[in-house]
C-alpha positions as protocol buffer text, in pm:
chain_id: "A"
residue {
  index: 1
  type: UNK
  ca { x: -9387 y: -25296 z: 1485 }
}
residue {
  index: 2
  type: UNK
  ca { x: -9215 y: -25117 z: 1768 }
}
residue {
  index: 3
  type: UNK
  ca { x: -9375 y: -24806 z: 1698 }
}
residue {
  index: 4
  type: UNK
  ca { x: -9702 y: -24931 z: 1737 }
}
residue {
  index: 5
  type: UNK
  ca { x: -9662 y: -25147 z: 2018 }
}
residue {
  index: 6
  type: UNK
  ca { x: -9581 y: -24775 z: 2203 }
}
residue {
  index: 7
  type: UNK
  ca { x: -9817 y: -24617 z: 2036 }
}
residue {
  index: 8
  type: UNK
  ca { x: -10163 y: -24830 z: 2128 }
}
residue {
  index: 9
  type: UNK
  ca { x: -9946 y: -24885 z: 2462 }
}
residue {
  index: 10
  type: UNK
  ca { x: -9991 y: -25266 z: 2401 }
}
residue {
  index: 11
  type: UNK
  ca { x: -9736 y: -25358 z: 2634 }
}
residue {
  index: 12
  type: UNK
  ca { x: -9829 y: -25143 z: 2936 }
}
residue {
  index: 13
  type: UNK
  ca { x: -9955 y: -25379 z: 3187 }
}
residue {
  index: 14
  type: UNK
  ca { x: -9819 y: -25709 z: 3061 }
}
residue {
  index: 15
  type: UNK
  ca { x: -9617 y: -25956 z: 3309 }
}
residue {
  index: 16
  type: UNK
  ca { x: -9287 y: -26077 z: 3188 }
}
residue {
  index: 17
  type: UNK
  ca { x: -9436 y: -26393 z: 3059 }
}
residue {
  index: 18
  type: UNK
  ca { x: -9693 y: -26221 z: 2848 }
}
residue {
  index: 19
  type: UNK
  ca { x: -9363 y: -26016 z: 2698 }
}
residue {
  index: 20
  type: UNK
  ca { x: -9157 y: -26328 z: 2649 }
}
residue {
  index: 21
  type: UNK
  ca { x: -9445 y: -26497 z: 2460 }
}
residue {
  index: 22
  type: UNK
  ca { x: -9476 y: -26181 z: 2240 }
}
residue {
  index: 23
  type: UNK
  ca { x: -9150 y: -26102 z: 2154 }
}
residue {
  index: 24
  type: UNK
  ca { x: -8899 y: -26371 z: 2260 }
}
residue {
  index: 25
  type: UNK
  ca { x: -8568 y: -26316 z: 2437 }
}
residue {
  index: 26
  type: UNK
  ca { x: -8454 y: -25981 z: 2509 }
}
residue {
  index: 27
  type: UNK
  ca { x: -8123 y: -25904 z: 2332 }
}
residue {
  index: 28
  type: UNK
  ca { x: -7949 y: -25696 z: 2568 }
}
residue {
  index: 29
  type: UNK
  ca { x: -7597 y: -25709 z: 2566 }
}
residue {
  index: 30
  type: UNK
  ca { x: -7540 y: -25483 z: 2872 }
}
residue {
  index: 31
  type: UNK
  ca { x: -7628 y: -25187 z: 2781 }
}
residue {
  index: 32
  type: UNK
  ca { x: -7940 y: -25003 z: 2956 }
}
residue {
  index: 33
  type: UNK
  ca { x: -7915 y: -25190 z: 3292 }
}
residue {
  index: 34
  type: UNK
  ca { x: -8209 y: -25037 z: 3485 }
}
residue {
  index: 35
  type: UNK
  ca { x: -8476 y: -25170 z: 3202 }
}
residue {
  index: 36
  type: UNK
  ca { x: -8600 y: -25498 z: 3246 }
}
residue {
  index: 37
  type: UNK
  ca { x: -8613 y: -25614 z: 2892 }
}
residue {
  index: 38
  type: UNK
  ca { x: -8400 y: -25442 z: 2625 }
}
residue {
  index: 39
  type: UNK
  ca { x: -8452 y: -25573 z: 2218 }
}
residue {
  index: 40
  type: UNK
  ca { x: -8225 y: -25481 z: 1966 }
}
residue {
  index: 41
  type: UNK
  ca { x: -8439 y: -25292 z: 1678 }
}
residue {
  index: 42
  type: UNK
  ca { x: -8214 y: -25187 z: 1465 }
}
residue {
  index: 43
  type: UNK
  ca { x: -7988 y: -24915 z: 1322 }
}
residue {
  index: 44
  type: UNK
  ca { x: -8086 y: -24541 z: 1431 }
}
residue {
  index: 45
  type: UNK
  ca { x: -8367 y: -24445 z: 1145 }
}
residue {
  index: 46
  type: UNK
  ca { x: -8276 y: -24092 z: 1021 }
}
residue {
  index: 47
  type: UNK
  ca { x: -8061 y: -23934 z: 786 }
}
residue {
  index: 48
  type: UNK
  ca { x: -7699 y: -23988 z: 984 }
}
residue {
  index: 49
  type: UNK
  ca { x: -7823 y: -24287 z: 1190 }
}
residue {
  index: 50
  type: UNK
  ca { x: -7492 y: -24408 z: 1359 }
}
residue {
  index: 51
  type: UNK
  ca { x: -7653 y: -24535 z: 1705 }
}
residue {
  index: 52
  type: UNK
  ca { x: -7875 y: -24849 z: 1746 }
}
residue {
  index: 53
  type: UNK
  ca { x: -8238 y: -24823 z: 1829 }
}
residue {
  index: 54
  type: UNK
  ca { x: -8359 y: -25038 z: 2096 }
}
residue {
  index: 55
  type: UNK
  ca { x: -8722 y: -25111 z: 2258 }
}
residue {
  index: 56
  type: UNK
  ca { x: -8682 y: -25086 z: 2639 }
}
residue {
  index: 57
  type: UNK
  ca { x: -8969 y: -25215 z: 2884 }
}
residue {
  index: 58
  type: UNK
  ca { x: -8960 y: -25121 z: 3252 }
}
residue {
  index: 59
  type: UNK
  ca { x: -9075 y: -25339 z: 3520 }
}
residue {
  index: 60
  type: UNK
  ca { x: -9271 y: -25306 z: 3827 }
}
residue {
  index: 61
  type: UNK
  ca { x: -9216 y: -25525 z: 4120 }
}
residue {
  index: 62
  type: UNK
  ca { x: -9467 y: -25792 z: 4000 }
}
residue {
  index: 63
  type: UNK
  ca { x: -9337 y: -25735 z: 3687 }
}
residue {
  index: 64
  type: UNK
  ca { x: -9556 y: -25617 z: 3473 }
}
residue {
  index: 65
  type: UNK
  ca { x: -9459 y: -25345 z: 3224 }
}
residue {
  index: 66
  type: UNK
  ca { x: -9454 y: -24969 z: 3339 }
}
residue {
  index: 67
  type: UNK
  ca { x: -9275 y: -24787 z: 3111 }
}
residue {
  index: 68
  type: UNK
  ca { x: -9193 y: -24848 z: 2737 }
}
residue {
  index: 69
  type: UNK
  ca { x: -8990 y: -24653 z: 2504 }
}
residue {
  index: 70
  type: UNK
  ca { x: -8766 y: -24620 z: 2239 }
}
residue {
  index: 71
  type: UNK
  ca { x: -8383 y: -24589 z: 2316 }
}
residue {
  index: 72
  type: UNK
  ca { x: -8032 y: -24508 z: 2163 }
}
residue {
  index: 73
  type: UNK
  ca { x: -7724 y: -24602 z: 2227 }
}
């Protein structure tokens, strides 16, 4: 689901709200501090997948989504 939400750039553009109603709470648990909403995905996909794979969506100042991407911890 992630993967497509970047792909068709769903998200870009979306307030906060709009996220929240989407995907629920973020599941952050510190990590990635300058994203505004971090959620859990998953363990890395590949074949020696040791990290976690999380969706993280940057805010603008009205916050609305900027930036989306894939990351790993």
């Amino acid at each position: 689901m992630a993967d497509r939400l970047l792909w068709t750039r769903a998200l870009l553009g979306r307030s906060r709200t709009d996220v929240l109603a989407l995907l629920g709470p973020p599941s952050s648990d510190g990590y990635f501090r300058d994203w505004g909403l971090v959620y859990w995905l998953g363990p890395e996909r590949g074949y020696f997948g040791i990290d976690s794979e999380w969706l993280g969506l940057r805010l603008d100042a009205e916050e609305r989504v900027i930036e989306a991407r894939i990351l790993t911890d």
